[in-house]
Coordinates of C-alpha atoms in Angstrom, one line a residue:
A603 CA -15.2 6.4 17.9
V604 CA -17.4 3.5 18.9
A605 CA -18.3 3.5 22.6
G606 CA -16.8 0.6 24.4
A607 CA -14.4 -0.3 21.6
P608 CA -11.2 -1.9 22.7
Q609 CA -8.1 0.3 22.8
D610 CA -6.0 0.4 19.7
D611 CA -2.7 -0.8 21.1
R612 CA -1.0 -1.6 17.8
N613 CA -1.6 1.6 15.8
L614 CA -2.2 -0.3 12.6
P615 CA -4.4 0.7 9.7
D616 CA -7.8 -1.1 9.4
V617 CA -7.2 -1.5 5.6
H618 CA -4.0 -1.6 3.5
L619 CA -4.7 -0.8 -0.1
G620 CA -2.1 -0.6 -2.9
L621 CA -2.6 0.7 -6.4
Y622 CA 0.3 -0.2 -8.8
D623 CA 1.3 0.7 -12.3
D624 CA 3.1 -2.6 -12.9
V625 CA 2.2 -6.1 -11.5
L626 CA 3.8 -9.5 -11.9
V627 CA 1.4 -12.3 -11.2
F628 CA 2.9 -15.8 -10.5
D629 CA 0.3 -18.5 -11.1
N630 CA 1.4 -21.4 -9.0
V631 CA -1.2 -23.7 -10.5
E632 CA -0.5 -23.1 -14.2
K633 CA 3.2 -22.3 -13.5
K634 CA 2.9 -19.1 -15.5
V635 CA 3.9 -15.5 -15.0
Y636 CA 1.5 -12.7 -16.1
V637 CA 2.9 -9.2 -16.7
I638 CA 0.3 -6.4 -16.2
H639 CA 0.7 -2.7 -16.8
W640 CA -2.0 -0.1 -15.9
V641 CA -2.3 2.6 -18.6
N642 CA -3.5 6.0 -17.3
L643 CA -5.4 7.5 -20.3
G644 CA -5.2 10.9 -18.7
R645 CA -1.5 11.1 -19.4
H646 CA -1.8 10.6 -23.1
A647 CA -3.2 12.7 -26.0
S648 CA -5.1 9.8 -27.6
T649 CA -6.1 6.2 -26.9
E650 CA -3.7 5.0 -29.6
E651 CA -0.8 6.8 -27.9
A652 CA -1.7 5.2 -24.6
Y653 CA -1.9 1.8 -26.2
E654 CA 1.5 2.0 -27.8
D655 CA 3.0 3.4 -24.5
G656 CA 1.4 0.4 -22.7
R657 CA 2.9 -2.1 -25.2
S658 CA 6.3 -0.5 -24.8
R659 CA 6.1 -0.8 -21.0
L660 CA 5.0 -4.4 -21.2
N661 CA 7.9 -5.3 -23.5
L662 CA 10.3 -3.6 -21.1
L663 CA 8.9 -5.6 -18.2
L664 CA 9.0 -8.8 -20.2
S665 CA 12.7 -8.3 -21.1
K666 CA 13.5 -7.7 -17.4
V667 CA 11.8 -11.0 -16.5
H668 CA 13.5 -13.0 -19.2
N669 CA 16.9 -11.5 -18.6
S670 CA 16.9 -11.4 -14.8
N671 CA 19.4 -13.7 -13.1
V672 CA 17.7 -14.2 -9.8
P673 CA 19.3 -16.8 -7.5
M674 CA 17.2 -19.7 -6.4
L675 CA 15.8 -19.5 -2.8
S676 CA 17.6 -21.6 -0.3
P677 CA 15.7 -24.3 1.6
G678 CA 13.3 -22.8 4.0
F679 CA 14.1 -22.9 7.8
V680 CA 11.9 -21.6 10.6
K681 CA 13.6 -21.2 14.0
L682 CA 11.3 -19.8 16.7
G683 CA 14.2 -18.9 18.9
T684 CA 12.0 -18.4 22.0
R685 CA 14.7 -19.6 24.3
Q686 CA 16.6 -16.4 23.9
F687 CA 13.8 -14.6 25.7
G688 CA 13.8 -17.0 28.7
E689 CA 10.4 -18.6 29.3
P690 CA 8.2 -19.0 26.2
L691 CA 5.6 -16.2 25.9
N692 CA 2.2 -17.2 24.7
K693 CA -0.3 -14.5 25.5
S694 CA -4.0 -13.8 24.6
T695 CA -5.8 -10.5 24.7
M696 CA -8.4 -12.0 27.1
T697 CA -8.7 -14.7 29.7
S698 CA -11.1 -17.7 29.4
D699 CA -13.5 -16.1 31.9
E700 CA -13.4 -12.8 30.0
Y701 CA -14.2 -14.6 26.7
K702 CA -17.2 -16.5 28.3
N703 CA -18.5 -13.2 29.7
A704 CA -18.2 -11.7 26.2
V705 CA -20.3 -14.5 24.8
L706 CA -23.0 -13.8 27.3
T707 CA -23.0 -10.1 26.5
A708 CA -23.1 -10.8 22.8
K709 CA -26.2 -13.0 23.3
E710 CA -27.9 -10.2 25.2
H711 CA -27.3 -7.7 22.4
I712 CA -28.6 -10.2 19.8
M713 CA -31.8 -10.8 21.9
A714 CA -32.2 -7.0 22.2
G715 CA -31.9 -6.6 18.4
D716 CA -28.8 -4.5 18.5
I717 CA -26.9 -6.9 16.2
F718 CA -27.8 -9.8 13.9
Q719 CA -24.7 -11.8 14.5
I720 CA -21.2 -11.3 16.1
V721 CA -17.9 -13.0 15.7
L722 CA -15.8 -12.8 18.9
S723 CA -12.1 -12.5 18.3
Q724 CA -9.0 -12.6 20.5
R725 CA -5.4 -12.0 19.6
F726 CA -2.6 -14.5 20.5
E727 CA 0.9 -13.3 20.7
R728 CA 4.3 -15.1 20.8
R729 CA 7.8 -13.7 20.7
T730 CA 10.0 -15.2 18.0
Y731 CA 13.0 -14.4 15.9
A732 CA 11.5 -16.3 13.0
N733 CA 11.9 -14.6 9.6
P734 CA 8.4 -13.6 8.5
F735 CA 9.1 -14.7 4.9
E736 CA 10.2 -18.1 6.1
V737 CA 7.0 -18.4 8.1
Y738 CA 5.1 -17.6 4.9
R739 CA 7.0 -20.3 3.0
A740 CA 6.3 -22.8 5.7
L741 CA 2.6 -21.9 5.7
R742 CA 2.5 -22.6 1.9
I743 CA 3.6 -26.2 2.6
V744 CA 1.7 -26.9 5.8
N745 CA -1.5 -25.1 5.1
P746 CA -1.8 -24.2 1.4
S747 CA -4.9 -22.1 0.5
P748 CA -6.2 -20.4 -2.6
Y749 CA -5.5 -16.9 -1.2
M750 CA -2.2 -16.5 0.5
A751 CA -0.4 -13.2 1.3
Y752 CA 2.9 -11.9 2.4
V753 CA 2.6 -8.1 2.7
Q754 CA 5.2 -5.7 4.1
A755 CA 2.6 -3.1 5.4
R756 CA 3.1 0.0 7.5
G757 CA 4.1 -1.1 11.0
C758 CA 3.9 -4.9 10.4
V759 CA 4.5 -7.8 8.1
L760 CA 1.3 -9.7 7.3
V761 CA 1.4 -13.4 6.6
A762 CA -1.9 -14.9 5.8
S763 CA -3.6 -18.0 4.4
S764 CA -7.3 -18.0 3.6
P765 CA -9.6 -20.2 1.6
E766 CA -12.2 -17.4 1.0
I767 CA -12.6 -14.2 -1.0
L768 CA -14.5 -11.2 0.4
T769 CA -15.8 -9.8 -2.9
R770 CA -14.8 -10.2 -6.5
V771 CA -16.0 -8.2 -9.5
R772 CA -15.2 -9.4 -13.0
K773 CA -16.9 -8.0 -16.1
G774 CA -19.6 -6.6 -14.0
K775 CA -20.4 -9.8 -12.1
I776 CA -20.1 -9.7 -8.3
I777 CA -19.1 -12.9 -6.5
N778 CA -19.4 -13.3 -2.7
R779 CA -18.5 -16.7 -1.3
P780 CA -19.6 -17.3 2.3
L781 CA -17.4 -19.9 4.0
A782 CA -18.6 -21.1 7.4
G783 CA -19.0 -24.4 9.1
T784 CA -15.8 -26.2 9.7
V785 CA -14.6 -29.6 10.8
R786 CA -11.2 -31.4 10.7
R787 CA -10.3 -33.7 7.8
G788 CA -10.6 -37.5 8.5
R789 CA -7.5 -39.7 8.7
T790 CA -9.0 -42.0 6.1
E791 CA -11.4 -41.6 3.1
K792 CA -14.2 -43.3 5.1
E793 CA -13.6 -41.0 8.1
D794 CA -13.5 -38.0 5.8
L795 CA -16.9 -38.8 4.4
M796 CA -18.3 -39.3 8.0
Q797 CA -16.9 -35.9 9.0
E798 CA -18.6 -34.4 6.0
Q799 CA -22.0 -36.0 6.8
Q800 CA -21.7 -34.9 10.5
L801 CA -20.9 -31.3 9.4
L802 CA -23.8 -31.1 7.0
S803 CA -26.2 -32.5 9.7
D804 CA -24.9 -30.1 12.4
E805 CA -27.8 -27.8 13.1
K806 CA -25.6 -25.0 14.6
Q807 CA -23.0 -25.1 11.8
C808 CA -25.6 -25.0 9.1
A809 CA -27.6 -22.2 10.8
E810 CA -24.4 -20.1 11.0
H811 CA -23.7 -20.7 7.3
I812 CA -27.2 -19.8 6.2
M813 CA -27.0 -16.6 8.2
L814 CA -23.8 -15.7 6.2
V815 CA -25.5 -16.6 2.9
D816 CA -28.3 -14.2 3.7
L817 CA -25.8 -11.6 4.7
G818 CA -24.0 -12.1 1.4
R819 CA -27.2 -11.8 -0.6
N820 CA -27.9 -8.5 1.2
D821 CA -24.4 -7.2 0.6
V822 CA -24.4 -8.1 -3.1
G823 CA -28.0 -6.8 -3.5
K824 CA -27.0 -3.3 -2.3
V825 CA -25.0 -2.7 -5.5
S826 CA -26.6 -5.1 -8.0
K827 CA -29.2 -4.7 -10.7
P828 CA -32.7 -5.5 -9.5
G829 CA -33.5 -9.2 -9.9
S830 CA -29.9 -10.2 -10.6
V831 CA -28.9 -11.6 -7.2
K832 CA -28.9 -15.4 -7.0
V833 CA -27.3 -18.2 -5.0
E834 CA -25.4 -20.2 -7.6
K835 CA -24.1 -22.9 -5.2
L836 CA -25.5 -23.7 -1.7
M837 CA -23.8 -25.6 1.0
N838 CA -21.1 -27.4 -0.9
I839 CA -18.1 -29.0 0.9
E840 CA -14.6 -27.7 0.2
R841 CA -11.6 -29.7 1.4
Y842 CA -8.3 -28.3 2.4
S843 CA -5.2 -29.8 4.0
H844 CA -6.4 -29.9 7.6
V845 CA -10.1 -29.0 7.5
M846 CA -13.2 -28.9 5.3
H847 CA -15.7 -26.1 5.1
I848 CA -19.3 -25.5 4.0
S849 CA -19.2 -23.0 1.1
S850 CA -21.8 -21.2 -1.0
T851 CA -21.6 -18.8 -3.9
V852 CA -23.7 -15.6 -4.2
S853 CA -23.6 -13.6 -7.4
G854 CA -25.2 -10.4 -8.8
Q855 CA -24.8 -8.1 -11.8
L856 CA -23.1 -4.8 -10.7
D857 CA -25.3 -1.7 -11.3
D858 CA -24.3 0.3 -14.3
H859 CA -23.5 3.5 -12.4
L860 CA -21.3 1.7 -9.8
Q861 CA -17.7 0.4 -9.6
S862 CA -15.9 -2.4 -8.0
W863 CA -15.0 -0.1 -5.1
D864 CA -18.8 0.2 -4.4
A865 CA -19.1 -3.6 -4.2
L866 CA -16.2 -3.7 -1.8
R867 CA -17.7 -1.0 0.4
A868 CA -21.0 -2.9 0.4
A869 CA -19.3 -6.0 1.8
L870 CA -18.0 -4.1 4.9
P871 CA -18.0 -4.9 7.8
V872 CA -17.1 -8.4 6.9
G873 CA -19.7 -10.8 8.4
T874 CA -17.3 -13.7 8.7
V875 CA -14.8 -11.6 10.7
S876 CA -16.9 -9.2 12.8
G877 CA -20.5 -10.2 12.4
A878 CA -23.2 -7.8 11.3
P879 CA -24.8 -4.7 12.9
A880 CA -28.5 -4.4 12.9
T881 CA -28.2 -1.2 10.8
A882 CA -25.0 -0.8 8.6
Q883 CA -23.6 2.7 8.8

């Protein structure tokens, strides 16, 4: 345990991982469904047998998709229902003064060299009878993002909307996309461009972003072939429904003796979520 760490009052896992034999992927951009089956070679006498078994399983899954008679979803409706609890409950895990003191403490640790950077977080709670899936559906409309999630995990239902990936490995290529530096979208095209210019000229926002680019290069470099790490894109602007972000792309070629799990481990702890210790354990 880390000395001084906050009490775990939710009893939730830090990471929720799932390994599945069968996956249906709905591509909302191309309006296509991809059917995926994982073949365990250890269960078969030969590669040919494994291949044929995989084909049979895919055909079975395809027939279920084509022949299923699933009713259409009804129009979404989110009702907070807080009146049933009396006064609305909006609660944070720390007061304003506690947060300010945490900022001062963080600065002291940075000056002392204990940490490179830190992201202070607080949890906001609100009671509601809203259906989590309806909240997810509403989020897709109000704040659509490239990476959205509705996960029924142990002890909770996770609804998330994020514009960034932590780590991606495809055909041996590692991608890390730092996303930091944010400003609201403008009401007009002219105001939007002004907001972009102000964001890119903001010394603090740009400094934070470059710190995360350096952190990404370090994380990717831990598991990449020597000399393969590069910054493909630096400080581009990405626009979303309500805000715009500064984004960069760091890549590297995964070392031959390593796997994607090693790349994921190298990216933890996540700099954009928690910051970075002076020495990763």
